[in-house]
Short mmCIF file of C-alpha atoms and ligand atoms in Angstrom, two decimals:
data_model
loop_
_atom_site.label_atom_id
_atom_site.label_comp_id
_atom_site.label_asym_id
_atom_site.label_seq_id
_atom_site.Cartn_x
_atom_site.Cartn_y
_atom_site.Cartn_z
CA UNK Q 155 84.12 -58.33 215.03
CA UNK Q 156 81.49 -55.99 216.18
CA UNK Q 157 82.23 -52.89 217.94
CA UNK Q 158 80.31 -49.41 218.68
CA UNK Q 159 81.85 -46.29 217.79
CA UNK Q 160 80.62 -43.04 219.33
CA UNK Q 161 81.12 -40.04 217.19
CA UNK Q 162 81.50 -36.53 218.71
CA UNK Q 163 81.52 -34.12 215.79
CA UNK Q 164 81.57 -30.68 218.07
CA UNK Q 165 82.17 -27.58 215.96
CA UNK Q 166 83.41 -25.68 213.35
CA UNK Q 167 85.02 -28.61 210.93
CA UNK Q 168 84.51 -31.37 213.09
CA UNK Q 169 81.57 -32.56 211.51
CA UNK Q 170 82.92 -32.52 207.92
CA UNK Q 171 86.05 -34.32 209.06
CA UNK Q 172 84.40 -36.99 211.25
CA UNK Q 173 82.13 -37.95 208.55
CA UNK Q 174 85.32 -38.52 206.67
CA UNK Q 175 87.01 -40.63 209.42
CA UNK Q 176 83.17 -42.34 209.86
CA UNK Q 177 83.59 -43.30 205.79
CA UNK Q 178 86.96 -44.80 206.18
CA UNK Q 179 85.36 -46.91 209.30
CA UNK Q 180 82.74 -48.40 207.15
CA UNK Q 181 84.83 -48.92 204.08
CA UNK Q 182 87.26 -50.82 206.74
CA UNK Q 183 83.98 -52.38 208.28
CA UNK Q 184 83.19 -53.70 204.61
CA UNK Q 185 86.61 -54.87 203.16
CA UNK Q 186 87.31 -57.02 206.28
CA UNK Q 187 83.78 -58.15 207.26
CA UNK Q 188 83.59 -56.56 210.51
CA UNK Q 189 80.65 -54.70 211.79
CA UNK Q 190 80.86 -51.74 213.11
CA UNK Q 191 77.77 -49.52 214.59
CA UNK Q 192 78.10 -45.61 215.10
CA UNK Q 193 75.79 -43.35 217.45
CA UNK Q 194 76.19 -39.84 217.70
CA UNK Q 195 76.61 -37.13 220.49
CA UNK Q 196 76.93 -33.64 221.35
CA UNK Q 197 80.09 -32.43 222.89
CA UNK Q 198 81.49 -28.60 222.69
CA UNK Q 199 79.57 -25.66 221.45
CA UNK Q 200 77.19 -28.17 219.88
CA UNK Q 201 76.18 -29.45 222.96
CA UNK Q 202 76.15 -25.79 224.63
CA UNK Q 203 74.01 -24.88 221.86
CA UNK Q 204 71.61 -28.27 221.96
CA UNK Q 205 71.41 -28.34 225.49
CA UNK Q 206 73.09 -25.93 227.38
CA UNK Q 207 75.79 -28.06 228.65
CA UNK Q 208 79.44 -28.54 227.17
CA UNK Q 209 79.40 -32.26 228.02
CA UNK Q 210 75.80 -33.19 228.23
CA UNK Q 211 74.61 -36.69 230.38
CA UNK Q 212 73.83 -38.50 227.65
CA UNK Q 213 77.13 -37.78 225.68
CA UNK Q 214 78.73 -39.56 228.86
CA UNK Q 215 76.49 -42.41 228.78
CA UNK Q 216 77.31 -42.82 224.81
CA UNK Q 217 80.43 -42.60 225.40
CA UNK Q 218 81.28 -45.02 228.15
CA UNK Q 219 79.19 -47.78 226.12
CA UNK Q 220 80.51 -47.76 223.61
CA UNK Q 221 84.14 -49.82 222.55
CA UNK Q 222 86.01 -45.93 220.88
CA UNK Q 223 85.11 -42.49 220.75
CA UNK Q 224 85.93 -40.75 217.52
CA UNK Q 225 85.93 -36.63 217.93
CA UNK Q 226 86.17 -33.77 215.96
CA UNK Q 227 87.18 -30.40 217.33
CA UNK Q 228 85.50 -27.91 219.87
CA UNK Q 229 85.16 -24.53 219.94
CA UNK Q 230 84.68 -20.97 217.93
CA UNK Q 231 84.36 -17.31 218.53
CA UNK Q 232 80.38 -18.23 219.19
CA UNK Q 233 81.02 -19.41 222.64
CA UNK Q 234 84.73 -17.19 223.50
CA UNK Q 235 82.61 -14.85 225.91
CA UNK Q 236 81.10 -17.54 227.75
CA UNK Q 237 82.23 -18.37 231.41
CA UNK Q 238 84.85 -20.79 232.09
CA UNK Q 239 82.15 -23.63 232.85
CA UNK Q 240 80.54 -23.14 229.77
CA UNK Q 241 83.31 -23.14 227.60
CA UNK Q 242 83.20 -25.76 224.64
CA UNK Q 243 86.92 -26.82 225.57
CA UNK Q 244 85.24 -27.45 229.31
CA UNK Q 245 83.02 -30.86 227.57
CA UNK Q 246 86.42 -31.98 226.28
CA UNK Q 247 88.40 -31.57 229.42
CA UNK Q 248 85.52 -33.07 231.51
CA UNK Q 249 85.43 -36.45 228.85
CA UNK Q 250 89.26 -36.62 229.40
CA UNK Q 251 88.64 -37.08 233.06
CA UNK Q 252 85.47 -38.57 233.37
CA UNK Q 253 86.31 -41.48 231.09
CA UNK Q 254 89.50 -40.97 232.88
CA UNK Q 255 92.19 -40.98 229.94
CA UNK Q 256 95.35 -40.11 231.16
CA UNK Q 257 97.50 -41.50 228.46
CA UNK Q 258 97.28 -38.96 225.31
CA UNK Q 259 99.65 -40.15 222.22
CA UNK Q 260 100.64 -37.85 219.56
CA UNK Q 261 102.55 -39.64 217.15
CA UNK Q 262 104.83 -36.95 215.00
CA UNK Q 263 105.83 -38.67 211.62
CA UNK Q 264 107.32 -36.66 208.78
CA UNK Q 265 106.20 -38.54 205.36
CA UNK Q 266 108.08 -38.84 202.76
CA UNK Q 267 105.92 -37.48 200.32
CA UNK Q 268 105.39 -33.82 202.57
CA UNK Q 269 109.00 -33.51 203.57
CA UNK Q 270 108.83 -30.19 201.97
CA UNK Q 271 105.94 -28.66 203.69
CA UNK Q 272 107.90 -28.22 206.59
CA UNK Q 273 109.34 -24.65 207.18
CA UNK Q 274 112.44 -26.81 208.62
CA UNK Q 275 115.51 -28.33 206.61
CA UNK Q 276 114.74 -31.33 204.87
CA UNK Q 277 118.08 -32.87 206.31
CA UNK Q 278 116.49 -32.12 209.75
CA UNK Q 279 113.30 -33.22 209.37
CA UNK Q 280 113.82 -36.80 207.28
CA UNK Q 281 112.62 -39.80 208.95
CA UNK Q 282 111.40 -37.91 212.04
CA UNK Q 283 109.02 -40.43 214.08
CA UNK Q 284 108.59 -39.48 217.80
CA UNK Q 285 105.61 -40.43 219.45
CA UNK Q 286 105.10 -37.96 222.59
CA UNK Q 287 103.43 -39.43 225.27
CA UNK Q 288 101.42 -36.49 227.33
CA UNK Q 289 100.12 -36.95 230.71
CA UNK Q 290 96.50 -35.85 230.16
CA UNK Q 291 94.16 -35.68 232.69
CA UNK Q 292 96.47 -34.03 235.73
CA UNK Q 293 98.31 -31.42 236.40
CA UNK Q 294 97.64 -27.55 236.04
CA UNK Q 295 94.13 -28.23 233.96
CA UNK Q 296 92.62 -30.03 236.52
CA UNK Q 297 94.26 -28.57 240.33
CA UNK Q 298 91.93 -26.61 242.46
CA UNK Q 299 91.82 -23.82 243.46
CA UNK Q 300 92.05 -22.01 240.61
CA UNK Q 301 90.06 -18.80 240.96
CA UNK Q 302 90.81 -15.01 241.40
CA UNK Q 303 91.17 -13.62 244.66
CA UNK Q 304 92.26 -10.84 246.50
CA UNK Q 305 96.37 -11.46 247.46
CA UNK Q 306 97.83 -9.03 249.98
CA UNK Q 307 94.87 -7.09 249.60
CA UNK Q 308 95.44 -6.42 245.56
CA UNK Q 309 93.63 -8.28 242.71
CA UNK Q 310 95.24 -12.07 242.06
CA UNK Q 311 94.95 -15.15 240.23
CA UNK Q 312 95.74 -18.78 241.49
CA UNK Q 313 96.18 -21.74 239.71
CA UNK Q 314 97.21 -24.90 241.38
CA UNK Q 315 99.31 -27.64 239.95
CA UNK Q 316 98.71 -31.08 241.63
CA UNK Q 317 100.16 -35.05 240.34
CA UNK Q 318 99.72 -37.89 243.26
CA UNK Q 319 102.47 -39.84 242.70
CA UNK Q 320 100.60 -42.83 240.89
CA UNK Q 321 99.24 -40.69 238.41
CA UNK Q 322 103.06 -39.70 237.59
CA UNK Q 323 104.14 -43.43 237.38
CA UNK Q 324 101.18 -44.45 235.18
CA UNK Q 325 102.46 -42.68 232.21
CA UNK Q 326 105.92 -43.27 232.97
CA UNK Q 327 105.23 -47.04 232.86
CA UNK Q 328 103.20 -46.52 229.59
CA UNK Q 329 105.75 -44.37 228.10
CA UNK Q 330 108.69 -47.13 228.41
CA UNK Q 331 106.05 -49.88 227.31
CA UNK Q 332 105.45 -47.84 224.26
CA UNK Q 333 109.30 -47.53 223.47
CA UNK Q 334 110.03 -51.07 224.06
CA UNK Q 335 107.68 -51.79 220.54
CA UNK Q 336 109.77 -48.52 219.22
CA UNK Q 337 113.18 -46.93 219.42
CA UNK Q 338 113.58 -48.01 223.09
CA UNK Q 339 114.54 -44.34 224.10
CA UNK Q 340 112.46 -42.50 226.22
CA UNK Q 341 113.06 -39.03 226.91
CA UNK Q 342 111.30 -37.54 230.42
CA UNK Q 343 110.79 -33.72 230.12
CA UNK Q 344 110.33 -31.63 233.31
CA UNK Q 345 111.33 -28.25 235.01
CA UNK Q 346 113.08 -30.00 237.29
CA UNK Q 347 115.87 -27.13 238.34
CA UNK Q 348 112.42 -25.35 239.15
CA UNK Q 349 109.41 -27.42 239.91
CA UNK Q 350 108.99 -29.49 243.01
CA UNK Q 351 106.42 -31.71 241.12
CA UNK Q 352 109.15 -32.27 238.12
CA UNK Q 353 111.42 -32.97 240.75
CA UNK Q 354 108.50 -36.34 241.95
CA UNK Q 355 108.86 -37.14 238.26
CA UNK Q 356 112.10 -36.95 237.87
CA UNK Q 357 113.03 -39.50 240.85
CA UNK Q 358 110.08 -41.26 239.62
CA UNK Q 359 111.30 -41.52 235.81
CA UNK Q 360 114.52 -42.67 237.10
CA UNK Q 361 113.16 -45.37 239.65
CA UNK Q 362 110.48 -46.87 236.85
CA UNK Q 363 113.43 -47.10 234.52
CA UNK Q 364 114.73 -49.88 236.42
CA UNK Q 365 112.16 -52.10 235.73
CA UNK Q 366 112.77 -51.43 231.48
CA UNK Q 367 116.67 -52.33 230.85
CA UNK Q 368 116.55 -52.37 227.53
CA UNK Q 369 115.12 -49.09 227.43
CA UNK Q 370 117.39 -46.02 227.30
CA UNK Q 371 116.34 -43.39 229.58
CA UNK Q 372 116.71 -39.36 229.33
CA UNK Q 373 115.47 -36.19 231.32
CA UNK Q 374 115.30 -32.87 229.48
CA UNK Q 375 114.54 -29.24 230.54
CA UNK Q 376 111.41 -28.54 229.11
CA UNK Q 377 113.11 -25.26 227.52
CA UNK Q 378 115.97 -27.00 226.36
CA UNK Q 379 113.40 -29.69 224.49
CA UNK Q 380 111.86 -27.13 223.00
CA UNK Q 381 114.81 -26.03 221.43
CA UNK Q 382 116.18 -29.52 220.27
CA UNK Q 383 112.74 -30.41 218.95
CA UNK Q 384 113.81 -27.80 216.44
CA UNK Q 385 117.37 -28.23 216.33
CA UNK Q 386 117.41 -32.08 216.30
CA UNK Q 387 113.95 -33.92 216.11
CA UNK Q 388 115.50 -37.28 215.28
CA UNK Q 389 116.94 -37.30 218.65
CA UNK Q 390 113.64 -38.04 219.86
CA UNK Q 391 112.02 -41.97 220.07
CA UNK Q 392 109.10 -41.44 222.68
CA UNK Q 393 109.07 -38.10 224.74
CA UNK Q 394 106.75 -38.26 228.04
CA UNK Q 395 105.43 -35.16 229.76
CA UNK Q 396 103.11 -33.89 232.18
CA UNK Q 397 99.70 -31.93 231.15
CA UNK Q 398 100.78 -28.52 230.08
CA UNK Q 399 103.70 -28.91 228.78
CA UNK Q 400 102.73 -32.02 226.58
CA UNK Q 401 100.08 -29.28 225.04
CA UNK Q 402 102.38 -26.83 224.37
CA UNK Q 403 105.42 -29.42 222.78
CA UNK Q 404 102.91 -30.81 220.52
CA UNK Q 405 102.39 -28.38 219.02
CA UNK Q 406 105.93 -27.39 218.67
CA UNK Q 407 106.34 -30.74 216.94
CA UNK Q 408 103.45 -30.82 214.54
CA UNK Q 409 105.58 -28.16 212.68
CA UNK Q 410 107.85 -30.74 211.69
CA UNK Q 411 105.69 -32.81 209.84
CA UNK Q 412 104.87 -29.14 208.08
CA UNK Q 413 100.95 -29.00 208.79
CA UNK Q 414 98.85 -29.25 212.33
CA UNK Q 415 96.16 -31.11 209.57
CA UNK Q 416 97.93 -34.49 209.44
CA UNK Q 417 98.51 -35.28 213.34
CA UNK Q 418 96.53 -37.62 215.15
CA UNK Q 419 96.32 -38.40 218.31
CA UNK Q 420 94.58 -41.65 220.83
CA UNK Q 421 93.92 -40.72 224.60
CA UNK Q 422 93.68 -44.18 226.42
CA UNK Q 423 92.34 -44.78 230.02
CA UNK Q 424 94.16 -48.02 231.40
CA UNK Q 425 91.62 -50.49 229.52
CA UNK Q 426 91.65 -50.34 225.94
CA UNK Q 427 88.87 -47.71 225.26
CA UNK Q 428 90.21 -44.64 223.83
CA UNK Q 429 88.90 -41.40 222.10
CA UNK Q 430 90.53 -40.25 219.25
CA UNK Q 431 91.24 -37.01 217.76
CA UNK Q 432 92.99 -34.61 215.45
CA UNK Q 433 95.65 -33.01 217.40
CA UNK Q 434 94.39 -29.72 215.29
CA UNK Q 435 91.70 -27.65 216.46
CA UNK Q 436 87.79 -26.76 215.13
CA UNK Q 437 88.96 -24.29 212.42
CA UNK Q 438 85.79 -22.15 212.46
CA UNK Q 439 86.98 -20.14 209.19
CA UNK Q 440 86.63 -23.64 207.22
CA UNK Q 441 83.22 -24.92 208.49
CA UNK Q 442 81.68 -26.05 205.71
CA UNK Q 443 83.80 -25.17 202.71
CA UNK Q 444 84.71 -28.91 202.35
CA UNK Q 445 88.49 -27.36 202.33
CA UNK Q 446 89.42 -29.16 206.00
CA UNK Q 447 92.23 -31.39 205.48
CA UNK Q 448 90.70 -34.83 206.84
CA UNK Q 449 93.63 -37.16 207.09
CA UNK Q 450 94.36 -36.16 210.85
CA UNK Q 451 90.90 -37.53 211.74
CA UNK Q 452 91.18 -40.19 209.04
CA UNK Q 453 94.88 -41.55 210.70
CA UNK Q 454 93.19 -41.07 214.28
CA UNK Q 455 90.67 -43.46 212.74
CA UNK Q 456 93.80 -45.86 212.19
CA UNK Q 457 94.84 -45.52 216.41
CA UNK Q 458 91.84 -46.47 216.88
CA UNK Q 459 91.53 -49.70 215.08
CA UNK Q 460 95.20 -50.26 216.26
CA UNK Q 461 94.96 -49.73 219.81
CA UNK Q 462 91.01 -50.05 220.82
CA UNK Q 463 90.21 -52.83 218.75
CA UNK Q 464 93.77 -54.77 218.07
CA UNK Q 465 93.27 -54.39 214.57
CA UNK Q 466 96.71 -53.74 213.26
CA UNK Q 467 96.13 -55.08 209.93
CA UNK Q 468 92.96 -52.76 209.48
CA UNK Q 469 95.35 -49.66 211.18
CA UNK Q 470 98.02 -50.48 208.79
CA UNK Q 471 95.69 -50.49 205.60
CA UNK Q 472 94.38 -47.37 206.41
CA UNK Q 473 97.98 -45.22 207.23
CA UNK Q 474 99.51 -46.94 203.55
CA UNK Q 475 96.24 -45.73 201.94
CA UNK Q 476 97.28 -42.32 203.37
CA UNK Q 477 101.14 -42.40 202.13
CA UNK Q 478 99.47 -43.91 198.68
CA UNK Q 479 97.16 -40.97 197.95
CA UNK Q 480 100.05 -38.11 199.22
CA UNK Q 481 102.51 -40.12 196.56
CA UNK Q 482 99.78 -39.63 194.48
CA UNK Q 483 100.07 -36.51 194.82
CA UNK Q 484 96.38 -35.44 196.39
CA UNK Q 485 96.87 -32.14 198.77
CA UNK Q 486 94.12 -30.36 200.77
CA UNK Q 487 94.43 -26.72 200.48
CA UNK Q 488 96.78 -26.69 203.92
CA UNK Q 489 99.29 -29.31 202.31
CA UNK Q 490 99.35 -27.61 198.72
CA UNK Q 491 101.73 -24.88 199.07
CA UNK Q 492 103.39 -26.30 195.78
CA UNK Q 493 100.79 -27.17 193.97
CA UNK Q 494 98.57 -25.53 191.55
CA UNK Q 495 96.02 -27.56 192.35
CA UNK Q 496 93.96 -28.51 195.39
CA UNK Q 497 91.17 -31.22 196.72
CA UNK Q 498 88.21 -30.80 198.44
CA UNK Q 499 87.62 -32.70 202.20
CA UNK Q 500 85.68 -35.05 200.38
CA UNK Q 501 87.78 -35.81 197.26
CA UNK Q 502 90.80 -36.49 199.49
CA UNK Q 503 88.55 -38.63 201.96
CA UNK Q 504 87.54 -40.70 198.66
CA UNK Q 505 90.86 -41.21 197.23
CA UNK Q 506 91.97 -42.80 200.81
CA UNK Q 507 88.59 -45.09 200.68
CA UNK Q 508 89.53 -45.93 197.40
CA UNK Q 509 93.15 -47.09 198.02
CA UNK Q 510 91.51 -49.11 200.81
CA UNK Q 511 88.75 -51.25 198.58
CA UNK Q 512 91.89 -51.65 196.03
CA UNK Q 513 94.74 -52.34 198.22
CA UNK Q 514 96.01 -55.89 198.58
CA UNK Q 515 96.62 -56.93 201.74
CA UNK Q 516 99.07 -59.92 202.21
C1 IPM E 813 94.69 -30.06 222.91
C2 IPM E 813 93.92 -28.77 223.02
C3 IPM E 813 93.15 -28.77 224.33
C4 IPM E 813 94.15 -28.86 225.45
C5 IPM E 813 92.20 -27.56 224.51
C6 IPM E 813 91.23 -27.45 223.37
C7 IPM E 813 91.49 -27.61 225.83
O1 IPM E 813 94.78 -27.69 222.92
O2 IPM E 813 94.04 -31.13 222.90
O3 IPM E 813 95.91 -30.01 222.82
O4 IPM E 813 94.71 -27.85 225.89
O5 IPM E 813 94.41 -29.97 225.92
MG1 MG E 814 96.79 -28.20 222.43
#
């Protein structure tokens, strides 16, 4: 097959670790005769620094021609002063929308071969595998106005939280689609005893359950989930959530797995294009010390084959040539707090292409 790829390294580690997850592409490219072509863009400080704009024009343009986005991370203490527009996080929030992507995955899988890395019990933590499903281009980040203003005549701040109620069913629907090919348990989290827009997806978790019967359906406080993502994570199949809260629960949840360098994550519009990420941030204390962990970026690489290009065979080689090198015991510096010994960004994202021009697939 042939497909475009648009790479958006941003900042700090991003390009290191794209490169890696840009490898992995071709090696996948090679050992199953596909063809894949990769352009590049600016997004983030990058962009603010090439152009002057977080998101420039042409970034959009490469981005909505092409069949997957692959990104890196944005931002760093270069661009922390700059006004809210100009903000590196701004070009990411304005791709989520633009290329409107509402449905964000972040898979949470503990492996078997980091179940210690976690700060949590091993008895806890074994054979964790929730996927949370985060509403991501509503809500909080997006309602206007959002300024500060004089209130009662003293200094104030207003944010505005807005769903319509079709943006609330959309995820709902892909939640419960998503647990019918898991666990078929979804749990809805809201601040329902609180919010009158958890209260609209509340009624409106309940109603779209109707239509899945043999899925299982469950609201939770977001406080209380909060608490039994710590206290019980295998209680959890696929959790769905609006904007903010979906943020702040992942990651809650990347904890689990014992490092924020191993989660990936696919935002999907309602075709299949998707731009993928690690859930993990630009780490501007690693640029360029080839210490980044890359297998966040290389397993987004794997949601992407999976879910933009219906390659599950492809997907699947690359997450066992992930559990193959771990077994083998290869850590980054982030995973290798029992280890005397540690691999570079590139060794690790070598080992992985390696397991994938060895690996027999059946
Ligand atoms: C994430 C990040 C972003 C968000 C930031 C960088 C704007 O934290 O993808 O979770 O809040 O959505
Ligand atoms: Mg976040």
């Amino acid at each position: 097959m042939d497909k475009t790829i648009t790479l958006l390294a941003g900042d700090g580690i991003g390009p290191e670790i794209v490169k890696a997850g840009k490898e992995v592409l071709e090696a996948i490219a090679n050992r199953f005769g596909h063809q894949f072509t990769f352009q590049e863009a600016h997004i983030g400080g990058a962009a603010l620094d090439a152009t002057g704009e977080p998101l420039p024009e042409e970034t959009i343009e490469r981005c909505k021609n092409a069949d997957a986005c692959l990104l890196g991370a944005v931002g760093g203490p270069k661009w922390d002063g700059n006004p809210p527009h100009l903000r590196p996080e701004k070009g990411l929030l304005a791709i989520r929308q633009i290329l409107n992507l509402y449905a964000n995955l972040r898979p949470v899988q503990v492996l078997d071969a980091l179940v210690d890395e976690s700060t949590l019990k091993k008895n806890v933590i074994q054979g964790v595998d929730v996927l949370i499903v985060r509403e991501l281009t509503g809500g909080i980040y997006f309602g206007t106005p959002r300024e500060r203003r004089q209130i009662d005549g003293e200094e104030g701040v207003i944010d505005t939280l807005v769903y319509k109620k079709e943006e609330i069913e959309r995820i709902l629907h892909r939640a419960f689609q998503f647990a019918q090919l898991r666990g078929r348990h979804v749990t809805s989290v809201d601040k329902a005893n609180v919010l009158e827009s958890s209260r609209m997806w509340r009624e409106c978790a309940t109603e779209i359950a109707q239509q899945y019967p043999d899925v299982t359906l469950e609201h939770m406080l977001v406080d209380n989930a909060a608490m039994q993502l710590i206290r019980n994570p295998k209680q959890f199949d696929v959790l769905v959530t609006e904007n903010l809260f979906g943020d702040i629960l992942s990651d809650e949840a990347s904890m689990i797995t014992g490092s924020l360098g191993m989660l990936p994550s696919a935002s999907l519009n309602s075709t299949s294009f998707g731009l993928y990420e690690p859930v993990h941030g630009s780490a501007p204390e690693l640029a360029g010390l080839n210490e980044a962990n890359p297998l966040a970026t290389i397993s987004s690489t794997a949601m992407l084959l999976r879910y933009s290009f219906k390659m599950s065979e492809e997907a699947d080689c690359v997450e066992q040539a992930i559990r193959t090198v771990l077994n083998k015991g290869y850590r980054t510096a982030d995973l290798a707090h029992n280890q005397a010994t540690t691999c570079s960004t590139s060794e690790m994202t070598a080992a992985v292409i390696n397991e994938i021009n060895v690996a027999i697939h059946s």
